XYZ file of C-alpha atoms in Angstrom:
737
model
C 1.934 22.815 26.964
C 5.521 23.111 28.173
C 7.264 19.918 29.196
C 7.416 20.802 32.908
C 3.654 21.351 32.939
C 3.132 18.105 31.053
C 5.252 16.283 33.636
C 3.267 17.921 36.415
C 0.034 16.720 34.838
C 1.430 13.255 34.293
C 2.593 12.932 37.899
C -0.895 13.801 39.127
C -2.418 10.792 37.361
C -3.402 7.640 39.175
C -2.067 4.318 37.950
C -5.436 3.533 36.352
C -5.485 6.888 34.562
C -2.034 6.238 33.150
C -3.099 2.786 31.980
C -6.143 4.329 30.311
C -3.860 6.302 28.021
C -2.655 2.946 26.688
C -6.145 1.746 25.754
C -7.797 2.285 22.374
C -11.491 1.580 21.839
C -14.004 2.390 19.146
C -16.669 5.088 19.641
C -19.356 2.568 20.614
C -17.827 2.392 24.084
C -18.307 6.137 24.610
C -21.068 7.118 22.242
C -24.018 5.421 20.558
C -23.272 6.280 16.953
C -22.524 4.908 13.532
C -18.877 4.009 13.069
C -16.563 1.931 10.936
C -15.691 -1.434 12.466
C -12.586 -3.485 11.707
C -11.771 -6.829 13.229
C -13.924 -8.558 15.873
C -16.538 -6.165 17.320
C -18.099 -8.349 19.985
C -17.692 -7.320 23.604
C -14.047 -7.359 24.626
C -14.805 -7.699 28.309
C -13.232 -4.440 29.433
C -13.871 -3.304 33.001
C -16.482 -0.563 32.926
C -14.569 1.655 35.306
C -11.635 1.799 32.875
C -13.644 3.102 29.906
C -13.659 6.761 31.105
C -9.846 6.693 31.146
C -9.567 5.602 27.499
C -6.759 7.427 25.715
C -7.694 7.072 22.048
C -10.570 6.270 19.714
C -10.523 4.143 16.571
C -12.315 5.046 13.318
C -14.612 7.881 14.211
C -14.683 9.848 10.993
C -16.497 13.181 10.918
C -16.113 16.522 12.677
C -19.531 16.630 14.325
C -19.254 13.165 15.837
C -15.658 13.658 16.958
C -16.357 17.029 18.565
C -19.356 15.579 20.382
C -17.382 12.626 21.733
C -14.438 14.834 22.716
C -16.672 17.399 24.463
C -18.584 14.791 26.464
C -15.367 12.970 27.358
C -13.524 16.073 28.585
C -16.515 17.274 30.600
C -16.410 14.003 32.551
C -12.611 13.898 32.797
C -10.876 14.855 36.047
C -7.716 16.053 34.280
C -9.274 17.181 30.966
C -6.849 15.050 28.959
C -8.209 14.956 25.394
C -8.759 11.838 23.341
C -6.686 10.970 20.297
C -8.781 10.097 17.235
C -7.168 7.650 14.807
C -8.522 6.211 11.574
C -7.714 4.093 8.525
C -7.174 6.800 5.919
C -5.360 4.601 3.417
C -5.805 6.070 -0.072
C -7.803 9.164 0.718
C -10.598 10.376 2.963
C -13.430 11.625 0.742
C -11.238 12.446 -2.235
C -10.215 8.844 -2.780
C -7.099 8.255 -4.845
C -5.925 5.059 -6.531
C -4.948 2.351 -4.059
C -1.343 2.526 -2.781
C -0.167 -0.284 -5.082
C -1.492 1.714 -8.024
C 0.187 4.903 -6.804
C 3.371 2.864 -6.568
C 3.173 2.399 -10.338
C 3.383 6.144 -10.895
C 7.076 6.209 -9.900
C 6.186 9.816 -9.003
C 7.160 10.596 -5.421
C 6.002 14.215 -5.614
C 2.544 13.118 -6.747
C 2.291 10.579 -3.950
C 3.280 13.203 -1.394
C 0.568 15.500 -2.760
C -2.084 12.782 -2.381
C -1.059 12.415 1.274
C -1.290 16.185 1.770
C -4.833 16.232 0.410
C -5.828 13.205 2.482
C -4.415 14.917 5.575
C -6.267 18.155 4.865
C -9.640 16.447 4.517
C -9.009 14.235 7.550
C -7.783 17.147 9.694
C -10.871 19.308 9.133
C -12.953 16.218 9.886
C -11.331 15.913 13.317
C -8.959 13.003 12.737
C -5.553 13.236 14.426
C -3.715 10.114 13.229
C -3.877 7.947 10.128
C -2.821 4.296 10.124
C -0.722 4.893 7.041
C 1.623 4.489 5.209
C 1.738 0.712 4.922
C 5.202 -0.026 3.556
C 5.398 -3.801 3.912
C 7.574 -5.464 1.296
C 5.342 -7.496 -1.048
C 6.338 -10.419 -3.249
C 3.192 -12.551 -3.099
C 0.034 -11.519 -4.952
C -1.940 -14.155 -3.064
C -1.762 -11.852 -0.021
C -4.733 -9.492 -0.209
C -2.924 -6.662 1.510
C -0.548 -6.139 -1.401
C -3.072 -3.448 -2.392
C -1.999 -1.333 0.605
C 1.707 -1.438 -0.129
C 3.568 0.316 -2.904
C 6.054 -2.103 -4.381
C 8.119 -5.269 -4.305
C 11.228 -3.071 -4.390
C 13.320 -1.638 -1.545
C 14.271 1.587 -3.320
C 10.696 2.474 -4.267
C 9.268 1.596 -0.852
C 11.850 3.822 0.831
C 10.914 6.756 -1.376
C 7.173 6.266 -0.945
C 7.494 5.898 2.839
C 9.220 9.259 3.080
C 6.786 10.905 0.657
C 3.710 9.738 2.532
C 4.976 10.667 5.998
C 6.081 14.149 4.968
C 2.850 14.605 3.027
C 0.637 13.701 5.972
C 2.588 15.478 8.691
C 3.865 18.582 6.905
C 4.473 21.351 9.434
C 2.087 19.854 12.011
C -0.524 22.473 11.156
C -3.782 21.454 12.908
C -5.850 22.527 9.892
C -3.724 20.795 7.274
C -1.760 17.939 8.790
C -2.247 14.762 10.767
C 0.188 12.353 12.386
C 1.160 9.252 10.456
C 1.489 5.722 11.800
C 3.733 3.507 9.681
C 2.733 -0.141 9.498
C 3.003 -3.077 9.831
C 6.271 -3.305 11.725
C 7.741 -5.657 10.671
C 7.879 -8.175 7.852
C 4.133 -8.667 7.501
C 4.399 -8.901 3.712
C 6.354 -12.135 4.084
C 3.351 -14.090 5.372
C 3.803 -17.727 4.334
C 1.692 -18.886 1.377
C 0.336 -15.364 1.067
C -2.153 -16.167 3.828
C -3.089 -13.216 5.995
C -2.090 -13.272 9.677
C 0.188 -16.210 8.909
C 3.690 -17.005 10.147
C 6.698 -15.196 8.668
C 10.043 -16.963 8.338
C 12.813 -14.612 7.181
C 16.546 -14.773 7.622
C 17.959 -11.896 9.624
C 19.851 -10.692 6.549
C 16.702 -10.647 4.403
C 14.750 -8.838 7.119
C 17.444 -6.190 7.571
C 18.198 -5.698 3.891
C 14.791 -5.919 2.235
C 11.977 -5.561 4.761
C 13.148 -3.070 7.403
C 14.506 -0.175 5.277
C 11.097 1.287 4.333
C 9.967 1.441 7.967
C 13.279 3.098 8.803
C 12.720 5.635 6.034
C 9.368 6.515 7.594
C 11.012 6.937 11.008
C 13.764 9.150 9.553
C 11.039 11.253 7.897
C 9.581 11.950 11.355
C 6.742 9.433 11.542
C 5.059 9.873 14.941
C 3.653 6.367 15.412
C 4.449 2.749 14.540
C 1.946 -0.109 14.378
C 3.132 -3.613 15.182
C 2.359 -6.437 12.789
C 0.339 -9.586 13.458
C 3.062 -11.974 12.389
C 5.999 -13.634 14.063
C 9.655 -12.794 13.445
C 12.128 -15.418 14.594
C 9.002 -17.253 15.827
C 8.191 -14.460 18.293
C 5.041 -12.409 17.579
C 6.099 -8.849 16.818
C 3.756 -7.419 19.428
C 5.922 -9.166 22.036
C 9.223 -8.969 20.180
C 11.762 -7.006 22.254
C 14.473 -7.270 19.629
C 12.327 -5.451 17.061
C 10.478 -2.991 19.285
C 13.283 -2.050 21.644
C 16.642 -3.016 20.129
C 15.889 -1.994 16.537
C 13.128 0.603 16.785
C 14.053 2.394 20.004
C 17.781 1.836 20.428
C 19.162 1.630 16.878
C 16.679 3.903 15.117
C 16.137 6.210 18.104
C 12.356 6.282 17.638
C 10.763 8.492 20.314
C 7.145 8.190 19.254
C 4.246 5.911 20.154
C 3.813 2.253 19.230
C 0.400 0.619 18.895
C -0.727 -2.943 18.357
C -2.799 -3.902 15.366
C -6.438 -4.777 16.086
C -6.610 -7.343 18.947
C -2.975 -8.413 18.417
C -2.036 -8.328 22.104
C -4.770 -10.769 23.049
C -3.756 -12.931 20.079
C -0.449 -13.704 21.812
C -2.485 -16.433 23.499
C -3.283 -18.025 20.130
C 0.375 -17.753 19.130
C 1.138 -19.931 22.139
C 3.475 -17.536 23.951
C 1.023 -16.367 26.634
C -1.309 -18.343 28.884
C -3.927 -15.631 29.279
C -4.683 -11.943 28.756
C -2.711 -11.020 31.840
C 0.483 -12.598 30.519
C -0.231 -11.161 27.057
C -0.399 -7.675 28.562
C 2.866 -8.109 30.423
C 4.797 -9.488 27.444
C 3.522 -6.851 25.019
C 4.227 -3.876 27.270
C 7.652 -5.105 28.320
C 8.500 -5.716 24.658
C 7.625 -2.121 23.818
C 4.021 -1.974 22.581
C 2.537 1.219 24.041
C -1.155 1.140 23.043
C -3.470 -1.854 23.108
C -5.939 -1.595 20.216
C -9.368 -3.033 20.953
C -8.693 -5.592 23.678
C -9.027 -5.457 27.449
C -5.558 -6.863 28.098
C -3.973 -3.637 29.320
C -7.104 -2.150 30.865
C -7.929 -5.209 32.968
C -4.460 -6.479 33.869
C -1.661 -3.898 34.041
C -2.645 -2.509 37.439
C -2.842 -5.993 38.891
C 0.557 -6.902 37.433
C 2.125 -3.871 39.120
C 0.472 -4.602 42.465
C 1.670 -8.197 42.266
C 5.174 -6.882 41.495
C 5.280 -8.818 38.223
C 5.582 -5.651 36.130
C 7.811 -2.665 36.751
C 5.668 0.485 36.772
C 8.301 2.249 34.666
C 6.981 0.425 31.593
C 3.548 1.991 32.120
C 5.024 5.397 32.936
C 7.207 5.487 29.829
C 4.435 4.382 27.491
C 1.761 6.657 28.963
C 4.031 9.686 28.910
C 4.801 9.042 25.230
C 1.069 9.127 24.516
C 0.715 12.424 26.377
C 3.687 13.819 24.478
C 1.990 12.950 21.192
C -1.224 14.668 22.308
C 0.811 17.673 23.351
C 2.757 17.687 20.090
C -0.551 17.782 18.192
C -1.723 20.741 20.309
C -4.674 18.923 21.830
C -4.270 20.418 25.301
C -4.698 23.901 23.839
C -7.441 22.841 21.422
C -8.857 19.344 21.956
C -10.847 19.640 18.710
C -7.709 20.554 16.749
C -8.721 21.098 13.095
C -12.269 19.721 13.345
C -14.597 22.206 11.669
C -17.912 21.456 9.956
C -17.655 24.596 7.815
C -14.175 23.622 6.643
C -15.470 20.141 5.832
C -17.945 21.707 3.409
C -15.264 24.025 2.007
C -12.392 21.637 1.468
C -13.706 18.094 1.124
C -13.824 17.115 -2.541
C -12.556 20.539 -3.569
C -12.162 20.846 -7.353
C -8.363 21.013 -7.102
C -8.407 17.822 -4.997
C -10.463 16.011 -7.609
C -8.106 17.261 -10.283
C -5.165 15.748 -8.404
C -7.086 12.489 -8.018
C -7.621 12.413 -11.785
C -3.923 13.043 -12.371
C -3.120 10.184 -10.008
C -5.322 7.839 -12.061
C -3.658 8.921 -15.290
C -0.206 8.284 -13.828
C -0.980 4.931 -12.181
C -2.908 2.954 -14.827
C -0.388 0.689 -16.570
C -0.698 -0.001 -20.282
C 0.268 -3.674 -20.585
C -0.608 -4.346 -24.229
C -1.367 -2.218 -27.283
C -1.219 -3.311 -30.913
C -1.978 0.229 -32.062
C -5.691 0.280 -31.292
C -5.118 2.925 -28.623
C -5.611 5.798 -28.446
C -9.201 5.536 -29.623
C -10.845 7.795 -32.160
C -13.970 9.474 -30.744
C -15.848 8.531 -33.938
C -15.550 4.829 -33.157
C -18.717 3.056 -32.084
C -18.069 1.572 -28.649
C -19.589 -1.425 -26.874
C -18.707 -1.083 -23.186
C -19.207 -4.474 -21.574
C -18.455 -5.868 -18.135
C -19.315 -5.425 -14.449
C -16.904 -2.501 -14.079
C -18.245 -0.584 -17.065
C -20.651 1.512 -15.017
C -19.642 0.539 -11.500
C -19.159 2.970 -8.627
C -17.074 0.369 -6.769
C -13.740 1.768 -7.908
C -12.097 2.710 -4.620
C -10.993 -0.558 -3.020
C -11.785 -2.275 0.249
C -10.253 0.303 2.603
C -12.212 3.305 1.314
C -14.862 3.183 4.037
C -15.334 6.946 4.056
C -16.042 7.423 0.356
C -19.381 8.726 -0.849
C -19.956 6.518 -3.877
C -22.192 9.114 -5.511
C -18.995 11.078 -6.120
C -17.305 8.258 -8.044
C -17.001 8.767 -11.816
C -17.633 5.504 -13.663
C -15.878 4.352 -16.829
C -19.095 4.872 -18.781
C -19.373 8.447 -17.541
C -15.760 9.118 -18.462
C -16.034 7.653 -21.963
C -19.265 9.514 -22.704
C -17.342 12.786 -22.396
C -15.491 11.722 -25.552
C -18.148 9.795 -27.431
C -21.911 9.867 -27.786
C -21.812 6.519 -29.530
C -21.491 4.160 -26.543
C -23.688 1.185 -25.711
C -23.251 -0.405 -22.293
C -24.309 -3.582 -20.576
C -22.822 -5.384 -17.587
C -22.689 -8.704 -19.453
C -22.323 -10.983 -16.440
C -22.225 -11.149 -12.701
C -18.954 -10.058 -11.155
C -18.707 -13.274 -9.082
C -20.100 -16.777 -9.191
C -20.091 -16.961 -5.383
C -20.930 -13.911 -3.278
C -20.065 -15.403 0.101
C -17.070 -13.083 0.534
C -19.371 -10.104 -0.037
C -22.069 -11.370 2.313
C -19.517 -11.972 5.087
C -18.127 -8.441 4.980
C -21.551 -6.872 4.549
C -22.659 -8.702 7.669
C -19.582 -7.492 9.570
C -20.274 -3.893 8.518
C -23.965 -4.185 9.386
C -25.069 -4.062 5.745
C -27.434 -6.296 3.839
C -26.377 -8.036 0.640
C -28.006 -6.182 -2.232
C -29.744 -8.358 -4.794
C -29.005 -5.609 -7.315
C -25.546 -7.141 -7.591
C -27.146 -10.161 -9.255
C -28.068 -10.039 -12.923
C -29.834 -12.309 -15.399
C -26.733 -13.629 -17.135
C -28.523 -15.093 -20.146
C -30.167 -11.759 -20.933
C -26.958 -9.866 -20.224
C -24.901 -12.127 -22.486
C -27.425 -11.723 -25.281
C -27.276 -7.946 -24.881
C -23.465 -7.960 -24.759
C -23.231 -9.928 -27.987
C -25.678 -7.640 -29.781
C -23.781 -4.513 -28.690
C -20.411 -6.060 -29.559
C -21.539 -7.102 -33.064
C -22.714 -3.556 -33.707
C -19.517 -1.909 -32.394
C -16.222 -0.884 -33.946
C -14.388 -1.541 -30.680
C -15.371 -3.534 -27.595
C -14.146 -2.254 -24.236
C -14.249 -5.031 -21.651
C -14.283 -3.733 -18.053
C -13.381 -6.744 -15.914
C -11.739 -7.596 -12.603
C -11.997 -8.961 -9.110
C -14.592 -7.752 -6.619
C -13.231 -5.022 -4.329
C -13.828 -7.366 -1.371
C -11.510 -9.919 -2.971
C -8.533 -7.704 -2.100
C -7.485 -6.178 1.195
C -7.222 -7.494 4.721
C -8.293 -11.118 5.142
C -8.625 -11.512 1.364
C -5.947 -14.085 0.619
C -6.530 -16.036 -2.572
C -5.058 -19.177 -4.102
C -6.720 -18.446 -7.436
C -5.706 -15.133 -8.987
C -7.891 -15.508 -12.037
C -10.591 -13.083 -13.070
C -13.851 -14.592 -11.732
C -15.422 -17.255 -13.962
C -18.612 -15.416 -14.981
C -16.513 -12.589 -16.394
C -14.064 -14.891 -18.159
C -16.984 -16.789 -19.720
C -18.308 -13.450 -20.945
C -14.890 -12.492 -22.304
C -14.548 -15.765 -24.214
C -17.976 -15.312 -25.799
C -17.090 -11.804 -26.965
C -13.738 -13.014 -28.318
C -15.627 -15.362 -30.652
C -17.094 -12.314 -32.425
C -13.585 -11.341 -33.598
C -14.027 -7.675 -32.756
C -11.135 -5.443 -31.594
C -11.020 -5.690 -27.782
C -9.611 -3.247 -25.247
C -9.518 -4.860 -21.808
C -9.639 -2.744 -18.649
C -8.597 -4.705 -15.560
C -9.712 -3.602 -12.088
C -8.047 -5.222 -9.093
C -6.158 -4.691 -5.876
C -3.401 -7.120 -6.803
C -1.748 -8.684 -9.849
C -4.114 -11.110 -11.548
C -3.381 -13.934 -14.003
C -3.941 -12.308 -17.387
C -2.662 -14.901 -19.865
C -5.934 -15.264 -21.781
C -6.692 -11.556 -21.527
C -3.277 -10.826 -23.051
C -3.727 -13.428 -25.804
C -7.088 -12.203 -27.062
C -6.979 -8.456 -26.390
C -5.738 -5.753 -28.708
C -4.925 -3.587 -25.701
C -4.825 -4.183 -21.936
C -4.908 -1.391 -19.363
C -4.329 -2.317 -15.717
C -6.583 0.151 -13.893
C -6.284 -1.189 -10.306
C -8.925 0.347 -8.039
C -8.486 3.902 -9.280
C -10.646 5.938 -6.868
C -13.311 8.561 -7.395
C -11.854 9.996 -10.609
C -11.307 6.556 -12.119
C -13.686 6.970 -15.041
C -12.294 10.335 -16.086
C -8.644 9.316 -15.791
C -9.135 6.058 -17.677
C -11.085 7.772 -20.474
C -8.351 10.389 -20.823
C -5.857 7.572 -21.441
C -8.111 5.632 -23.803
C -8.735 8.662 -26.005
C -5.171 9.965 -25.963
C -5.629 13.143 -23.959
C -3.049 11.573 -21.663
C -0.137 9.414 -22.782
C 0.197 6.533 -20.278
C 3.469 6.503 -18.336
C 2.941 4.177 -15.359
C 5.232 1.208 -14.711
C 4.537 -1.916 -12.715
C 5.828 -1.692 -9.163
C 5.063 -5.386 -8.675
C 5.501 -8.421 -10.923
C 2.476 -10.056 -12.563
C 2.924 -13.835 -12.371
C 2.331 -16.091 -15.334
C 0.776 -18.590 -12.935
C -0.128 -18.423 -9.247
C 2.281 -21.307 -8.686
C 5.159 -18.859 -9.222
C 4.224 -16.872 -6.104
C 6.075 -15.383 -4.343
C 7.870 -13.792 -7.261
C 9.993 -10.681 -7.726
C 12.549 -9.313 -10.151
C 15.417 -9.129 -7.644
C 15.799 -12.848 -7.006
C 18.984 -14.685 -6.098
C 20.575 -17.004 -8.609
C 20.788 -20.671 -7.729
C 23.673 -23.034 -8.384
C 21.764 -24.189 -11.448
C 20.250 -21.072 -12.980
C 17.874 -21.315 -15.905
C 19.844 -19.355 -18.510
C 19.854 -19.209 -22.307
C 22.888 -21.475 -22.301
C 20.901 -24.120 -20.382
C 17.912 -24.322 -22.737
C 16.841 -27.946 -22.980
C 18.610 -28.951 -19.779
C 16.083 -30.514 -17.416
C 18.317 -30.334 -14.355
C 18.243 -26.583 -13.770
C 16.057 -24.462 -11.492
C 12.840 -24.168 -13.491
C 9.239 -25.258 -13.790
C 8.351 -27.932 -16.314
C 4.931 -26.365 -16.962
C 5.576 -22.617 -16.802
C 8.369 -20.102 -17.352
C 10.406 -18.770 -14.452
C 9.856 -15.152 -15.423
C 6.561 -13.343 -14.776
C 4.038 -12.509 -17.469
C 4.751 -8.823 -16.869
C 7.881 -7.871 -14.972
C 8.725 -5.158 -12.495
C 9.192 -1.750 -14.112
C 7.249 -2.715 -17.244
C 4.691 -0.464 -18.855
C 3.890 0.790 -22.349
C 3.346 4.267 -23.737
C 1.913 5.665 -26.946
C 5.475 6.839 -27.548
C 8.342 4.578 -28.594
C 11.616 5.104 -26.737
C 15.047 3.925 -27.806
C 18.127 3.697 -25.576
C 21.785 4.082 -26.432
C 24.377 1.841 -24.814
C 25.332 2.582 -21.212
C 28.307 4.897 -20.853
C 30.407 5.124 -17.670
C 32.670 8.022 -16.699
C 35.161 5.485 -15.362
C 35.563 1.712 -15.209
C 37.098 1.892 -11.723
C 35.696 3.353 -8.521
C 36.999 3.745 -4.974
C 35.004 4.192 -1.786
C 35.327 7.989 -1.837
C 34.737 8.535 -5.562
C 31.669 8.238 -7.778
C 30.920 7.070 -11.302
C 28.539 8.782 -13.683
C 26.453 6.345 -15.708
C 24.517 7.712 -18.653
C 22.388 6.836 -21.661
C 20.819 8.743 -24.512
C 17.058 8.223 -24.741
C 15.225 9.087 -27.951
C 11.496 9.341 -28.595
C 11.009 7.582 -31.922
C 7.328 8.483 -32.261
C 4.966 11.357 -32.950
C 3.631 11.327 -29.374
C 5.177 13.428 -26.632
C 5.706 11.098 -23.705
C 7.169 10.495 -20.280
C 9.812 7.789 -19.929
C 10.868 6.381 -16.556
C 14.525 5.534 -16.983
C 15.626 2.868 -14.512
C 19.118 2.018 -13.255
C 19.858 -1.391 -11.757
C 23.108 -2.748 -10.304
C 24.350 -6.296 -9.837
C 27.207 -7.221 -7.504
C 28.794 -10.049 -9.476
C 30.871 -11.794 -6.778
C 30.512 -11.171 -3.039
C 30.665 -12.935 0.315
C 26.948 -13.759 0.182
C 24.666 -14.385 -2.780
C 23.293 -11.095 -4.137
C 20.216 -10.286 -6.250
C 20.574 -10.496 -10.020
C 19.488 -6.857 -10.185
C 18.590 -4.138 -7.702
C 16.900 -0.852 -8.586
C 19.167 1.999 -7.484
C 17.686 5.014 -9.225
C 15.016 6.357 -11.576
C 14.813 9.470 -13.730
C 11.529 10.592 -15.281
C 11.984 12.556 -18.479
C 9.547 14.117 -20.927
C 10.467 13.852 -24.590
C 8.805 15.625 -27.485
C 8.391 13.717 -30.758
C 11.807 12.542 -32.021
C 13.610 14.399 -29.220
C 16.754 12.999 -27.567
C 17.988 13.517 -24.030
C 20.996 12.403 -22.068
C 20.095 10.841 -18.711
C 22.728 10.673 -15.971
C 22.938 8.650 -12.771
C 25.585 9.000 -10.066
C 26.773 5.690 -8.609
C 28.076 5.973 -5.039
C 29.645 3.510 -2.653
C 26.486 3.708 -0.514
C 24.520 2.051 -3.322
C 26.840 -0.956 -3.209
C 26.528 -1.737 0.499
C 24.832 -4.840 1.865
C 24.939 -7.109 4.909
C 28.105 -9.095 4.291
C 28.818 -12.586 5.572
C 30.116 -11.020 8.826
C 26.792 -9.061 9.064
C 28.588 -5.733 8.685
C 26.768 -3.311 6.415
C 29.377 -2.342 3.842
C 30.461 -2.802 0.237
C 33.049 -5.247 -1.025
C 35.646 -4.791 -3.735
C 34.943 -6.438 -7.054
C 33.051 -6.301 -10.337
C 29.629 -4.667 -10.713
C 27.246 -4.553 -13.658
C 25.168 -1.430 -14.307
C 21.917 -1.786 -16.245
C 19.978 1.208 -17.552
C 16.778 0.701 -19.484
C 13.019 0.628 -19.758
C 12.349 -2.040 -17.107
C 13.917 -4.756 -14.956
C 14.419 -7.080 -17.928
C 16.814 -4.706 -19.670
C 20.136 -6.132 -20.808
C 21.608 -2.717 -21.611
C 24.696 -3.006 -19.428
C 28.215 -1.885 -18.660
C 30.741 -2.998 -16.009
C 32.956 -1.290 -13.465
C 35.212 -2.372 -10.628
C 35.124 -1.195 -7.017
C 38.637 -0.952 -5.594
C 39.359 -0.897 -1.873
C-alpha cells in the first residue's frame, strides 16, 4: 500500500481503533485453541469491546491456526487491518539449533546468519511475521538463567552476532523466506544484580554506552524492525518508561524508525517498580517514554482513551505509535496478503528439510567446546563404550525456549554414537535432579502434568551403571542441568551439576576407567571435579535436534572440534559476575605480588576463571610465532598491520580461531586489561603454516573518555594475538596525535 493510502486509512480510524493497534494479546482472546503461554496467563482485565481492535498476537505458531485467526479477525474488522503474529523463535522453529550461547562459541558469523535464515524460512511458511530475537544482552553472570539466550560476554562478538541474526532473519523481506526481527532486551538486562532475573540494574553511563548498548545499535544499523524493552531499571527508571533510552538514544541518536514493544506485562509492572500509582499512570508513562505496543496487559486498552479525553495525554503519542505499527504491517505486505507466507503445503515441504538438518548438525559440531583431552579423543570405534547419565538417551536437548520442537525429531547421544559403534551399553544411572519442583512449576504453567517417567530407581540404576562401566573400555558420562534450570526465571546461586548426577560420577570415578564427560547446560557450570577426574570434557550446551549426531561426529573424529568459549566458566560461583575484560584495581593480583595478602584477590579461590573466554581445544596442536607489527607508531589517519605465523604441529587438519586483543595502557579513565578487536578463522593441514594479518585502525582505539567524548587518546597500546584471552603473545605501539 502506498503511503498516501496508508495515511488515508489511518485517518479513518477512531481513537479506540488506533489504540487497538498498540495492544498485543495471545490467541486465547480471539480463538479457543492450543497456544504457547509465557508469563502470567490469568485474566488481564481488558475491556471486551477493545479485543476486536487488537493489533498483534503473541505465540500462535502454525499456518492453519494463524490463517484461521486472521480470516475470522478480518471478516469482523471494519477496516480489514490484518493482525501481526509474533513469536519466540529463539534458536530455531522446528529445526532447532544449539542455543544462542552455544552458537556464540562457534565464532562463525556466517553460520549463525544461516541458522537465522533457516529459522525465518520455517517460521514464515508457518505464518509468523516477527520473531522476538536476537537477544544481544551483555552477559557476565552465569547465575542469570537468560545467559543461554545471549551470545557472549564480549562487545565485539555480540556486535557481529546481532548483525548476523538480523540480516539472516530479515533478508530481502521475502514473505516466503523472511520475517521481521525484534532485538531485545533494550537495554542492559544482562546486568541484573546478583544474576537474579527481573532484578535492578545499576550501571555507570560509561559502562552502559561502551559495553551494553553497542550490540543493540548493531542490530538497529542492520535494519532491525522492532525493539523490545527490558524489565529492568536504568538509572533507577524502568526501561519501559525511560525516555532517555527510548527517545533520546533509540529514536534521536540512532534514528530508529521501527516499532517498540514492552516485554510481557512490563507496562503494568511499573506499579511494582514504584513509579506509577495504577495502570492508568503506567500507560501514560510508558507511551510518553516511547513504548509503542503493550504486551499482554490492559494498560493501554483500558486507559489511553480516557487519558486523552481528560487531556492528560497528547493524542500525538497514540497517533505516532499506531502509525508505526501500520507501517510495519505495510512493510511486511500484510495489506496485500494478510496471510503472508503461511502455507500448509510449504510447511510440509520445508520444515525439517534435510539441508536444514544438515546445517543444524554443522552448528552442533562448531559450537561444542572441547575443554579437556588427555589424548583419549577421538575414540576408536572398536572401543567398548558404557554410556551413562541422564543425557545419554535424552530427547531434551533443545533448551527451555524451544517450545515448537517435536521431540521425536531429536537425535540422542546414544543414537549418534551407535552410528559409529555397535558395542555400546547405556543406562541413565541416576535421576537428573534431586528436587523436581522447578519442573513441576513450569509444567503446571504450560498445562502439562509432571511425568513420573522422569523418576528412576537410583539403586538399580547405579548398580547397572557400575556393571556397564566395569565391562567397558571407555565410560562416556552424559551429565548436566535440567533444561528448565536455564532460561527465563531460572536464576541459580548454585551452578553445580545436580547432586544425583555428581554422586553417580563419583561412584564411576572409583572404578578407575577412562572417562569422557559430556556436559549439557544453558550456562557455564562449575566443573572443577569433572575436570579433575575426566580424561576429556566436551561442553555440549543444549545442542538442538541434531545434538546426538554432531556430538558423535566429534567424539569419533569425523569432525575436529574448533569452538571457543564465548563466556568465562567460573572456578566458583562466588566469582560471578566474571569476564576476561576486567579493569585493573590499584592493587592488582599479579605474579610480582604472589604471597602479598593486601591485593585484590580471594583467599579461597583464584581470580581467574576455570576456563577463560576464547578457550577451546582441538585435536590439532597450534603454535604461534611472536607478534609482528608493520610499525611501532600510528597516527589517527594511518593503520598498523599486526601479524603472526600459526603452525599446525599435529597430524590432524584443524581450524584455529586466531584472536587479537588490545590494551590501552594509560588513558583518562581506567580501561580493560584486554579487549577483543578481531578474529580470523584459518584451516591448517597437518604441519602447515600460515601468516595471519590484522589491521589496527584508530576506530578500534576509541572509548568514552573522561569528558564523555567517544574518541581515542595518544599513548602506548599493547597488541595480543593468540589462542585465547589469556595469551601473553604481545607487542607494543604508540598512537600519536
